Structure formats: structure tokens, C-alpha cells
Coordinates of C-alpha atoms and ligand atoms in Angstrom, one line a residue:
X167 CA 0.0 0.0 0.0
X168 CA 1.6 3.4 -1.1
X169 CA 2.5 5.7 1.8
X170 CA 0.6 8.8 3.0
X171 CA 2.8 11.9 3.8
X172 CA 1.5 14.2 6.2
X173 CA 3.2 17.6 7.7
X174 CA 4.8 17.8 11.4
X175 CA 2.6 20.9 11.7
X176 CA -1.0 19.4 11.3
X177 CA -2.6 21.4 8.9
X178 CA -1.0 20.6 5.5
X179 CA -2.9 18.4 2.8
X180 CA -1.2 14.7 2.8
X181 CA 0.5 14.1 -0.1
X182 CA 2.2 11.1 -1.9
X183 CA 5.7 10.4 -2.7
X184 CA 5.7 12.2 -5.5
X185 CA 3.5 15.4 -3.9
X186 CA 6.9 15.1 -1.4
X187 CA 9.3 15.5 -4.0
X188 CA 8.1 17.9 -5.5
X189 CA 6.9 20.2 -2.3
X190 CA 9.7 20.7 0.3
X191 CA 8.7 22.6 2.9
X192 CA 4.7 22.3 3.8
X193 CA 2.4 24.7 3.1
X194 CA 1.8 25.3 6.9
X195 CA 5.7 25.5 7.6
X196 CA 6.1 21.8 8.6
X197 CA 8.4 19.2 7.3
X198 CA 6.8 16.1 5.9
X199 CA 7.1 12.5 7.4
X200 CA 5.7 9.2 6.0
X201 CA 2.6 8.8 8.3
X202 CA 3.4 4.8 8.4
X203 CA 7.0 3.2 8.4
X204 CA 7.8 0.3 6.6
X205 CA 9.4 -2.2 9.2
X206 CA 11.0 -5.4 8.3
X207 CA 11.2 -8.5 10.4
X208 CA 14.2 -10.1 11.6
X209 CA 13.9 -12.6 8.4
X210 CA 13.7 -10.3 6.3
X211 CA 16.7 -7.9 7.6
X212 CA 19.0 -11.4 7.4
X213 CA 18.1 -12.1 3.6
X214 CA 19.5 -8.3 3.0
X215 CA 23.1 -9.4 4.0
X216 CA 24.1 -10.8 0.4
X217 CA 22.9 -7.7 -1.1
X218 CA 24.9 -4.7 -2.5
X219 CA 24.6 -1.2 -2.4
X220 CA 22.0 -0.9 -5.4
X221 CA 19.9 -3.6 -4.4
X222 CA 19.7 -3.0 -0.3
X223 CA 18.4 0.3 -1.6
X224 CA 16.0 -1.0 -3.7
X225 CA 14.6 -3.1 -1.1
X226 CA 14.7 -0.5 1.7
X227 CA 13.1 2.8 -1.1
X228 CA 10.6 0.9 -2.7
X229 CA 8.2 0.7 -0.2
X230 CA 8.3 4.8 0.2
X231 CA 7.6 5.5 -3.3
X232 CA 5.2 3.0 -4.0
X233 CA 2.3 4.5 -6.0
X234 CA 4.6 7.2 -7.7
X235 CA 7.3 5.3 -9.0
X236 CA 7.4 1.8 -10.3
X237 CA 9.5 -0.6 -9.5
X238 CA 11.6 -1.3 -12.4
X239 CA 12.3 2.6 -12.8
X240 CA 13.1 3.0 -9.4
X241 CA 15.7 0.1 -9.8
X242 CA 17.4 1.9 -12.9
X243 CA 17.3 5.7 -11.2
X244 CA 19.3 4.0 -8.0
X245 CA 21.5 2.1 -10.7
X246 CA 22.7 4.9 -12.2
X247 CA 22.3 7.6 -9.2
X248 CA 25.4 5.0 -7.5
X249 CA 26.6 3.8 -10.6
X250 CA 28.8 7.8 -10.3
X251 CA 30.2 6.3 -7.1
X252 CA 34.4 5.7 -7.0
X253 CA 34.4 2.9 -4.9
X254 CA 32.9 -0.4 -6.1
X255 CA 31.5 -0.8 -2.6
X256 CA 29.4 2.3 -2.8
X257 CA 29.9 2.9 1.2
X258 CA 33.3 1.0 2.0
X259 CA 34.5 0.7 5.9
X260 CA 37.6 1.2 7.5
X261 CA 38.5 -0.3 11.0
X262 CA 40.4 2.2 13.1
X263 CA 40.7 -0.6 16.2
X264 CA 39.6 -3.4 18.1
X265 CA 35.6 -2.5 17.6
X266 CA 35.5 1.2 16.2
X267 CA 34.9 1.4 12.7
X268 CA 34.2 4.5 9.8
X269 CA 31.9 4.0 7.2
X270 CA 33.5 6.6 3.9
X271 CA 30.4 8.1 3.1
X272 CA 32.4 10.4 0.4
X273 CA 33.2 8.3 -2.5
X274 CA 30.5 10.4 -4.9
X275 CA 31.4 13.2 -7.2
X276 CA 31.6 15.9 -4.6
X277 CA 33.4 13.7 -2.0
X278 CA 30.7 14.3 0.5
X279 CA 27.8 11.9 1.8
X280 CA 25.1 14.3 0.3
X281 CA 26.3 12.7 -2.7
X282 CA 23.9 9.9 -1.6
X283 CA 21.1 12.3 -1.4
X284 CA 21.5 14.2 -4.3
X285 CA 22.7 12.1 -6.9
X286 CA 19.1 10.0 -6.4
X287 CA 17.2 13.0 -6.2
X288 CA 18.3 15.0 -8.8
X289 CA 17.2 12.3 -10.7
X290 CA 13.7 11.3 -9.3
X291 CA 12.9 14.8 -9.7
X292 CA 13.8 14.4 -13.3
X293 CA 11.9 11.6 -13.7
X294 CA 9.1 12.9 -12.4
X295 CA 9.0 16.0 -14.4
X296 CA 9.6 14.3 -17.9
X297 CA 6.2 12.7 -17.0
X298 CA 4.1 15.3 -15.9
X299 CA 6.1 17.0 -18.9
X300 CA 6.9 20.1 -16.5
X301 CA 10.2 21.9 -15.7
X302 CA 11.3 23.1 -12.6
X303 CA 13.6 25.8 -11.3
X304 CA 15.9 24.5 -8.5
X305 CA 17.3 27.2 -5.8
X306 CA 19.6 27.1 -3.4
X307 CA 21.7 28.7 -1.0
X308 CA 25.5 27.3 -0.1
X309 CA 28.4 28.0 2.3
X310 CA 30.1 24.8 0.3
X311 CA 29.3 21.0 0.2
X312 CA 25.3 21.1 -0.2
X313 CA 25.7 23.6 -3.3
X314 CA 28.3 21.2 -5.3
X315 CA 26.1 18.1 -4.0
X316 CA 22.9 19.4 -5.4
X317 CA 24.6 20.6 -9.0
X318 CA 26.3 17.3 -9.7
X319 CA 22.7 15.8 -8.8
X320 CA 21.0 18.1 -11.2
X321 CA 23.5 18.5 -14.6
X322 CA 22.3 16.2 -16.2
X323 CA 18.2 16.8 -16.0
X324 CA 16.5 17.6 -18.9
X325 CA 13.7 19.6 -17.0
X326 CA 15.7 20.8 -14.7
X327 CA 17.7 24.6 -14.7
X328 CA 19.9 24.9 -11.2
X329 CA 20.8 28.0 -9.5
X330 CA 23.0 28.3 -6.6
X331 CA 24.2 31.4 -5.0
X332 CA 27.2 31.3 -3.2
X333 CA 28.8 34.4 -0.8
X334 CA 31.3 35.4 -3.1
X335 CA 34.7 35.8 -2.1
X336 CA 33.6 33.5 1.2
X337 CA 33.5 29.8 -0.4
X338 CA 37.1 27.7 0.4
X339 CA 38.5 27.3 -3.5
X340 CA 38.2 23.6 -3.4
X341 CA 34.5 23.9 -2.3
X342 CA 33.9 27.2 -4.8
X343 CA 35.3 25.2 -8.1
X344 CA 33.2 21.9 -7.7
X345 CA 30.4 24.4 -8.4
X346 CA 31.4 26.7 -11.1
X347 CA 33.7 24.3 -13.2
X348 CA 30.3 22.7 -14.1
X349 CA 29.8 24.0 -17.6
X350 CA 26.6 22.6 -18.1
X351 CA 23.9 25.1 -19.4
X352 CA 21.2 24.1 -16.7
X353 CA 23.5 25.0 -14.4
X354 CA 23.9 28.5 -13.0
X355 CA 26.3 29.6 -10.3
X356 CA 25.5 33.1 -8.5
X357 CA 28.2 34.3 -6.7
X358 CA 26.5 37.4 -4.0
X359 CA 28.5 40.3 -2.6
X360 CA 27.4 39.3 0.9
X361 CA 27.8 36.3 3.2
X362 CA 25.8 33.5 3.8
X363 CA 23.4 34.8 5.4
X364 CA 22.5 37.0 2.9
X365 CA 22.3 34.1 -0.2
X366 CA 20.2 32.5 2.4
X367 CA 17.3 35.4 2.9
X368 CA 17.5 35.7 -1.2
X369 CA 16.3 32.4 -1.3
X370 CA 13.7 32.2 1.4
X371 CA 12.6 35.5 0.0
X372 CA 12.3 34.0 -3.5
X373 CA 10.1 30.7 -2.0
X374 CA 7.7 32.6 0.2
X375 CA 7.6 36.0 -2.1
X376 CA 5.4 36.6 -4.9
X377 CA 5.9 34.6 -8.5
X378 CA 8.6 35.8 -10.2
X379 CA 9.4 32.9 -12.7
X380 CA 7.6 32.5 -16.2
X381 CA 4.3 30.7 -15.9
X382 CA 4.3 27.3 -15.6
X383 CA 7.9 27.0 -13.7
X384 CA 7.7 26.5 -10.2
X385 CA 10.4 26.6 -7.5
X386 CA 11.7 23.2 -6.3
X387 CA 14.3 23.0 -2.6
X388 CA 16.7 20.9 -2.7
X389 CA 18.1 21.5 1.4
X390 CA 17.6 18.5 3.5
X391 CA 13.9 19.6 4.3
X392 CA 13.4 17.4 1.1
X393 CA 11.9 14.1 2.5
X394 CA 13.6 12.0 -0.5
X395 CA 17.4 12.9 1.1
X396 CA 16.5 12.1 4.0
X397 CA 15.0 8.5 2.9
X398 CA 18.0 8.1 1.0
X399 CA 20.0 8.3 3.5
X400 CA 18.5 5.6 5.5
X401 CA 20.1 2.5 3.0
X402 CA 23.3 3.3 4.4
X403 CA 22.8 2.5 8.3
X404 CA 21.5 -1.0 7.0
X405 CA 24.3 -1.7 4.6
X406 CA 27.0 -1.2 7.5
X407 CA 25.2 -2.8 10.7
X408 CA 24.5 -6.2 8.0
X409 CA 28.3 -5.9 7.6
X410 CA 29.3 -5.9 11.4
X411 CA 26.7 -8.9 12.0
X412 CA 23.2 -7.4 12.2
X413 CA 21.0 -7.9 12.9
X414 CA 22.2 -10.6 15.1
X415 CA 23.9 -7.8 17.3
X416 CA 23.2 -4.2 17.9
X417 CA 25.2 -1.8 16.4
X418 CA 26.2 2.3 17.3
X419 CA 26.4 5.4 14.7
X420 CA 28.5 8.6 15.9
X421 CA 26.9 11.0 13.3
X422 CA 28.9 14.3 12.6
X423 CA 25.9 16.6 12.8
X424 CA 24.5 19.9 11.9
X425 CA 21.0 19.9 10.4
X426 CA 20.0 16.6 12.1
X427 CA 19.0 15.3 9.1
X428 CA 22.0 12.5 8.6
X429 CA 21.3 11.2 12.1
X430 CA 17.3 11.4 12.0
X431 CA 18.0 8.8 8.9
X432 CA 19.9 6.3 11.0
X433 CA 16.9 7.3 14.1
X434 CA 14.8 5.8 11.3
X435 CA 16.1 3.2 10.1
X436 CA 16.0 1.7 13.8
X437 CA 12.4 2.5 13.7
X438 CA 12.2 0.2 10.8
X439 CA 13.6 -3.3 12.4
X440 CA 16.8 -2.3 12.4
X441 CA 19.0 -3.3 15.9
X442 CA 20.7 0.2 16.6
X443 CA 21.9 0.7 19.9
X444 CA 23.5 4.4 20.6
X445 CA 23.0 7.2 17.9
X446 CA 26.0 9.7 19.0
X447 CA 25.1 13.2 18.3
X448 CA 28.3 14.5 17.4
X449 CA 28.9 18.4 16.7
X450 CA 31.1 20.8 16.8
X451 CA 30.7 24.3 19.0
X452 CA 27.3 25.6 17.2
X453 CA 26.0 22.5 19.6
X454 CA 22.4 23.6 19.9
X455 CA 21.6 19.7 20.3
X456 CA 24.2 18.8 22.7
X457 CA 22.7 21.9 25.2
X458 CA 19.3 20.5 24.6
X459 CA 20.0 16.8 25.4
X460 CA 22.0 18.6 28.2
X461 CA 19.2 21.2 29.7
X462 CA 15.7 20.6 27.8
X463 CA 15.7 24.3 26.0
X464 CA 16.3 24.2 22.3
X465 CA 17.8 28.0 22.4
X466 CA 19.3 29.4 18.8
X467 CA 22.7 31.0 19.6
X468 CA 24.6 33.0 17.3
X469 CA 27.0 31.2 14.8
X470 CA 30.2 30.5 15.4
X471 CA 32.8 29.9 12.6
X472 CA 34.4 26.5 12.7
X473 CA 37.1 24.1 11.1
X474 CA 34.3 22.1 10.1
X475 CA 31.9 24.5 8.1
X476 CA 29.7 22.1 6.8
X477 CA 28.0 21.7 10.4
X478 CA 28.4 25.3 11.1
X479 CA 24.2 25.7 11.8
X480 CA 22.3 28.0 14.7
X481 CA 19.1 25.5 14.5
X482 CA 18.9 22.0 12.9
X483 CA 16.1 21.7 11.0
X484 CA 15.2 18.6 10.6
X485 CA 15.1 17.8 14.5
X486 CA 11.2 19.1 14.2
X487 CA 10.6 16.0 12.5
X488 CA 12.5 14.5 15.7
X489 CA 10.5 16.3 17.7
X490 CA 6.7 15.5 15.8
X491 CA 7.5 11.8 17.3
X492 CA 8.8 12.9 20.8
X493 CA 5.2 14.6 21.1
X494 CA 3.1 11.6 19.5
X495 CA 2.8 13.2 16.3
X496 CA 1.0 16.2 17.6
X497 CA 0.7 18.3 14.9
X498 CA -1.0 21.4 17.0
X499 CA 1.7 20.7 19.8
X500 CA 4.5 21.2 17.4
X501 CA 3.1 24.2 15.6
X502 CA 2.7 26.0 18.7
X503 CA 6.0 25.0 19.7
X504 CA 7.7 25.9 16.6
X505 CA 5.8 29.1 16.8
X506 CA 7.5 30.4 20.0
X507 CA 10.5 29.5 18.5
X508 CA 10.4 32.5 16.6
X509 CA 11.6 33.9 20.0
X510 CA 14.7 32.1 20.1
X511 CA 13.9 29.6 22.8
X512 CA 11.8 26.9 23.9
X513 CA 11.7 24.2 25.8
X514 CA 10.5 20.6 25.9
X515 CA 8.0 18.2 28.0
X516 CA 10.0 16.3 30.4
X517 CA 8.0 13.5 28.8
X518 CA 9.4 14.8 25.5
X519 CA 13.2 14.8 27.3
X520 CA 13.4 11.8 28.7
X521 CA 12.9 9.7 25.2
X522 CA 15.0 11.7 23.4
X523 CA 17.9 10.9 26.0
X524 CA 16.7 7.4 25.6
X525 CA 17.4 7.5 22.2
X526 CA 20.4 9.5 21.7
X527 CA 23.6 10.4 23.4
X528 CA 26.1 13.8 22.8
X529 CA 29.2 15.3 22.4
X530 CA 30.7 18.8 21.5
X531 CA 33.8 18.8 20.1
X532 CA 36.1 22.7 20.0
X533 CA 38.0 23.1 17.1
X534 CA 41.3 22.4 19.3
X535 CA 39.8 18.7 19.8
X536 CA 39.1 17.9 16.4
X537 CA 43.0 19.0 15.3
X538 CA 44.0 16.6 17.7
X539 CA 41.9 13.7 17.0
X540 CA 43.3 13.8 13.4
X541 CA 46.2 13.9 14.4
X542 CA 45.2 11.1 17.3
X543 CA 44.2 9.0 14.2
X544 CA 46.6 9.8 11.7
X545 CA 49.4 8.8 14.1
X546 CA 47.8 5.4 15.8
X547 CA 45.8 4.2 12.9
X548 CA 47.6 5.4 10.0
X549 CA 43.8 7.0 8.3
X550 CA 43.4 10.4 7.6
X551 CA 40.5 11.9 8.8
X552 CA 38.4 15.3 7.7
X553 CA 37.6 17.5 10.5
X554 CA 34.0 16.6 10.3
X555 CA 34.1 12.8 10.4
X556 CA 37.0 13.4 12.8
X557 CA 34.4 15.2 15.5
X558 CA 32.6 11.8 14.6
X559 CA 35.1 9.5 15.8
X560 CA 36.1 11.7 18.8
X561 CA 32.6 11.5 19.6
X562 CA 32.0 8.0 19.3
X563 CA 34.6 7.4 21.8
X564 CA 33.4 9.7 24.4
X565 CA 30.0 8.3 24.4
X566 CA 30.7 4.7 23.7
X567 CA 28.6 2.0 26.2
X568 CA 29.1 -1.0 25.8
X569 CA 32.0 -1.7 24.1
X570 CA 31.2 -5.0 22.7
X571 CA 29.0 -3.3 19.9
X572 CA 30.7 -2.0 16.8
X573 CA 31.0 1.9 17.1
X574 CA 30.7 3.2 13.3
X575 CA 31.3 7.0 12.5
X576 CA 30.1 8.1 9.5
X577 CA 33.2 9.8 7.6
X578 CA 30.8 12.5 5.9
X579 CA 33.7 14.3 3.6
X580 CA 36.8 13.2 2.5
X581 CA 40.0 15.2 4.2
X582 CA 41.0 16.7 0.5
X583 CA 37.9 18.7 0.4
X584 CA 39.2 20.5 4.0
X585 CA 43.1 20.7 3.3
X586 CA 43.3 23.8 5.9
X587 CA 42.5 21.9 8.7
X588 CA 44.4 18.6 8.0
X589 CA 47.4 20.8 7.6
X590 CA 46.9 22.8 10.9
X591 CA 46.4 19.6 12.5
X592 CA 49.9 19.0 11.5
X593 CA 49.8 15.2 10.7
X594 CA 52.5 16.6 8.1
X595 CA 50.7 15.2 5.1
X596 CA 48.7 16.8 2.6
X597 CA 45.7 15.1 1.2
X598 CA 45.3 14.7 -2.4
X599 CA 42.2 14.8 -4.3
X600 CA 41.2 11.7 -5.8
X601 CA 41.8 11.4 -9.8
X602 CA 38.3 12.2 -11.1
X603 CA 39.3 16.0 -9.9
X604 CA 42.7 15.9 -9.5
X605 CA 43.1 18.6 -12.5
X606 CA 40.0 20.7 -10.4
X607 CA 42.6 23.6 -10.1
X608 CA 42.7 24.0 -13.9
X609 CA 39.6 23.4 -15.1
X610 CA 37.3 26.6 -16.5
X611 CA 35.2 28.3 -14.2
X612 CA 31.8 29.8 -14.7
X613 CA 29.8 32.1 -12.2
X614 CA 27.7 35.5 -12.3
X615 CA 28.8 37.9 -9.5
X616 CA 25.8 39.9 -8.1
X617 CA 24.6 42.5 -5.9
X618 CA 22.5 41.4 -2.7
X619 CA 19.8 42.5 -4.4
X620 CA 16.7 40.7 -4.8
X621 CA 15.3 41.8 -7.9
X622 CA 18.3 41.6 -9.5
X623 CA 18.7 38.3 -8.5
X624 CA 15.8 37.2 -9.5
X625 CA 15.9 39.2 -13.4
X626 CA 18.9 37.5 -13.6
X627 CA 17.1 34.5 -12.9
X628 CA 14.4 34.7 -15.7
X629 CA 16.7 35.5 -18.3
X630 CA 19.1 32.1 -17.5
X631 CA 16.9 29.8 -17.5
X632 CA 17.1 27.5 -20.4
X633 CA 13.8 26.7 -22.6
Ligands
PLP298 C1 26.1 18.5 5.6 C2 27.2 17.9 6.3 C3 27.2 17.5 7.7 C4 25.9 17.6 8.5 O1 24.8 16.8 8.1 P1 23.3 17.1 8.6 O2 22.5 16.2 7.8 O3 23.1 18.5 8.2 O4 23.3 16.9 10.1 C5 28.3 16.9 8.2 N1 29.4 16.8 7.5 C6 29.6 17.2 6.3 C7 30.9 17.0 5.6 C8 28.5 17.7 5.6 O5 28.6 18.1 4.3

């Protein structure tokens, strides 16, 4: 039976798979959730073991699209959406010691996990569109990995035309060059003379403010309030806990976090039959989660620069779907709640608390820390480590229980796309990007450079987009 999607706010219209795809956000502010998990038994889970990457994903997807997208095509969009992986394995592990383990989530084009994400949405999106024989406009704000993510998903749609607006000026060169040496013509880079914050309002403006594209085109988020990344994500947690001998033992995931939406896959995947044990919350100093498993007041602070910019966040979004479940799905519960947000702080039931310490553990990790795990790692193990998954693995080791379940971190970026930090951590090594962009540095690069203007953004906009 196909699955219903319904908003974390209440008030919504449920939609199907492809309604999700399509939608985003909710049109009462919410984020949407499947109202029904699929769970598989114990049996079932077992038979997955001899499966690879393409076919555990089949398995785990299909039943979330059912309805929308038939099975054959969904097999062939996974096939090829992983087929532009590096590593045979898809999502390889690497044993640092006796029982702690890193799963390289960054063998995709953009050497980052939301490579998983993106590379399979870009192209259900596609798919979608060349049926209802629509095209889309896809918008975007980026302070680096989500931006080059989303346009490697998206180069290659036909109904499809990209734009992604950088702070110009404020992107790392490694992180700035995946994006604009992508010559294709569906793909526009905006480079804005302001910071992130800025690219970020232009983009909110453009989804909540009045029409400005050509009829018929409508505006399409790619940002992990998309319910397809986060279901994507989920095949991963399965593919490494069969590998460590689930589901006959419980296994942990230390998750290098900043929107929550990574870790609220793995949450899920335990939802669906899957023996999890710990899920390790592991961030750096913007650690609004860490003080809220800590006090019970989810309280924005102001953000705070990091060596590991990809988790850089004052709110994680995608902990209100988190939180839809810690108030049995109370939609009118979490709009209120969401609506004194607004103020900065808020905080939850004791009822609320106590299950989400029950189902997750935390650790904050200062920038000082994470140079010295690498270099922790890099000098016992021999593996070099980015500073993200490197928060991960300093994380899982704080907060491990027992220790005769597997610990896996989740390496979410390879340590060539953050040479700055590997070289202040002074491991004395320089990481090289792998061959498919080892000639980044002299490729072509493409980009507009604009004011932080709206309308200008936006004319500039109308007159890119391709017919
Ligand atoms: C996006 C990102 C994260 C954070 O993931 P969330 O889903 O936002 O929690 C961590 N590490 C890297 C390298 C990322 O790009």
C-alpha cells in the first residue's frame, strides 16, 4: 500500500511520494514524514546481508515510493544515481581498532555523503517532471558542500535549470570550483556580494515571495527539508550494521551533525527493524543539540565559525521532525511550539526529554579537539581523517557503552575537500584529491557575481533559465 505523507505541523494536505518530492517545505511551515513506516522483520533484515549497495536500496526505497514510481524505474534511477560512485562498494568501511569502525560516506562526485542524497534525487525529480512534462527551477543557497552536492545531482536533468548562490569571495577554493567548473547550461552559479546569510534570505525570500518565474515553472528545494534525502539516507545505516553482523547484534552510529538530518536517517532506520543501539550526536561548538539533550531548551545561539563549516548551523532543521515523534505526532503541539520558536527559545516536556535521552547520546567537540583527533588517528591508525568525520570518531569514543557493539562513524567528507585543517592539525601530510578532480585547479570556471539585491537576483534568474 503506497504511503501517505503528512506535515509535522497538522494542517498541511497529505500528499504522496511524488507530492513530497516535488513540495519541500509544507504549506503550513512543517516538514513532511511518511505517516506509516515500513518495518522489516528479523527474516527479512537477514536475507539483506548478500545484497549490494543498489539492491539494499531497492529493497529498503521501494516501499516509500510505492504509488509514484514503479518498480523497475526506481531500480534503474538507484543504478545509475550510484553507478557515479568511485568505490565499487558504494559505502566502504575502514576499522580504526579493536571495535570502532568509519563507514567513507564520500566516495561520490563531490566527495561528501550528500552525494547519496542528491545524486538520487536529482534524478527522481527528473523523472518525475519528464512525466508530468513540466520543468522546474531549483534554488539554493551554499556555504560549500550542499551547493556542489545538489549541482552534480541536477547537470544532467533535462527539466531541470539549477541555481546556486554562493557568498562570493567567502566559499574555500576547493568547495567554490566543484560548483562553477560545471559548464553545463542548466547550471547557473550566482556568486553574491554578501555572506551566507544574505544568499540565504535571497532564497527564502524567493520561496515565500510573490511569483517571479515564467508561468508554468515553479520553485523546487533541494536543502535537506526534502523528504527523498532524508530517505535516502537511510540504506546506508542497513548496509554497514548487515556488515558488522546485524542484525544478530546491535550496532552504534556517531553521526557528525549539523541539520539533524543524517542522524534522524539512522533514528529511522532503527524505527524500521533495524537493531541500533546508541545514535551519538556529534557536533562541533554551534551545539544547539548537545545543550538541549543537556538542559531541555532548544535556544538558537549566534554562529560560530568552525574548522568544520559544513555543520556550522544555529538550528537543525530537521530535528522538528525528531520532535513531531517525541510529542506523539501532535501536529498542534508542534506548531505551537515551533511558533514560540520564533523567539529564540523553547523548551520541551520532560516526557518529551526523557525519550530523546533514551534514544540519543552527545558530544561537542572545539576546534582544538578535532585537530587533535586527526592527528590522534593519523598517528595510531595510520587513516586520515576530515575535520568533520573526525568530531565523529572523537565523539564515538566519548559516548561509547558498551563496548562489545561496533562503534561506526560516518566519515561525511573526505579530508581533500578541508586541506586547511588537515594541515593545521599538523599530521605533516597533505591530502590529495582523488583522480576524477585531481586537475580541479585547472579546469574553466563559470559564475555571475551579483549584488545582494533581490530583484536583480531574480531578473537575472528569468533571463538564464534555459527553454
Ligand atoms: C552536511 C554535512 C554534515 C551535516 O549533516 P546534517 O544532515 O546537516 O546533520 C556533516 N558533515 C559534512 C561534511 C556535511 O557536508
Amino acid at each position: 500500500m503506497a504511503i501517505n505523507y503528512i506535515s509535522t505541523r497538522g494542517q498541511a494536505p497529505n500528499l504522496d511520494f511524488e507530492g513530497v518530492l516535488l513540495a519541500g517545505l509544507a504549506s503550513d511551515g512543517g516538514l513532511y514524514v511518511p505517516e506509516q513506516l515500513p518495518r522489516f522483520s528479523r527474516e527479512q533484515i537477514l536475507a539483506m546481508r548478500a545484497m549490494d549497495y543498489p539492491t539494499l536500496a531497492f529493497e529498503i526505497l521501494q516501499p516509500f515510493v510505492e504509488g509514484s514510481i514503479e518498480p523497475d524505474d526506481l531500480r534503474r534511477l538507484i543504478d545509475e544515481a550510484y553507478g557515479s560512485f568511485r568505490h565499487a562498494a558504494i559505502a566502504p568501511m575502514y576499522q580504526l581498532d579493536n571495535n570502532q569502525w568509519v563507514l567513507e560516506l564520500f566516495h561520490g562526485p563531490t566527495l561528501a555523503f550528500k552525494d547519496f542524497a542528491l545524486q538520487l534525487l536529482g534524478r527522481l525529480l527528473d523523472f518525475v517532471l519528464e512525466r508530468r512534462q513540466e520543468r522546474v527551477v531549483i534554488m539554493g543557497a551554499t556555504s560549500g558542500d550542499t551547493g556542489s552536492a545538489a549541482i552534480e545531482g541536477c547537470r544532467h536533468c533535462r527539466y531541470i535549470d539549477i541555481f546556486i548562490l554562493h557568498p562570493h569571495e567567502r566559499v574555500s577554493e576547493v568547495q567554490r570550483r566543484q560548483m562553477t567548473t560545471v559548464l553545463d547550461a542548466n547550471v547557473h552559479n550566482l556568486a553574491v556580494q554578501g555572506n551566507f546569510d544574505d544568499c540565504q534570505a535571497m532564497v527564502k525570500a524567493s520561496f515565500v515571495g510573490p511569483d517571479f518565474l515564467p508561468e508554468g515553472r515553479s520553485l523546487v528545494a533541494v536543502n535537506s527539508i526534502n523528504w527523498a534525502r532524508i530517505m535516502a539516507q537511510i540504506v546506508y545505516y542497513f548496509y554497514a550494521a548487515l556488515a558488522l553482523g546485524g542484525p544478530e547484534r546491535p550496532v552504534n552510529f556517531s553521526v557528525p551533525t549539523g541539520n539533524f538530518g543524517d542522524i534522524f536517517a539512522g533514528y529511522l532506520a532503527r524505527c524500521m527493524g533495524l537493531p541500533i543501539d546508541q545514535l551519538v550526536i556529534a557536533t562541533n561548538k554551534n551545539d544547539v543539540l548537545h545543550r538541549l539533550l543537556a538542559s531541555g531548551e532548544y535556544a538558537r545561539r549566534s554562529l560560530e565559525q568552525s574548522i568544520s563549516p559544513s555543520m556550522d548551523i544555529t538550528v537543525s532543521s530537521n530535528f522538528e521532525r525528531l520532535m513531531f515523534d517525541l510529542y506523539d505526532r501532535d501536529g498542534a503541539a508542534i506548531n505551537k511550539l515551533m511558533q514560540d520558536f520564533d523567539g529564540g527559545a523553547i523548551q520541551l516536556s520532560d516526557s518529551a526529554m526523557a525519550r530523546a535521552r533514551d534514544l540519543f547520546s552527545s558530544c561537542c567537540v572545539s576546534d582544538q579537539e578535532t585537530l587533535e583527533e586527526i592527528t590522534r588517528v593519523w598517528q595510531q591508525c595510520g587513516y586520515l581523517l576530515d575535520p568533520h568525520s573526525a568530531i565523529g570518531t572523537l565523539a564515538a569514543r566519548a559516548c561509547q557503552g558498551n563496548p562489545a557493539h561496533p562503534m561506526v562513524t560516518l566519515a561525511t567528507a573526505h579530508p581533500a575537500k578541508f586541506p586547511d585543517a588537515v594541515a593545521a592539525s599538523g599530521v605533516g601530510r597533505e591530502p590529495e584529491l582523488p583522480a576524477h578532480l585531481a586537475d580541479l585547479f585547472d579546469r574553466r570556471e563559470e559564475f555571475t557575481v551579483l549584488a545582494k539585491d533581490l530583484p536583480t537576483i531574480q531578473r537575472h534568474m528569468v533571463d538564464a533559465i534555459t527553454t
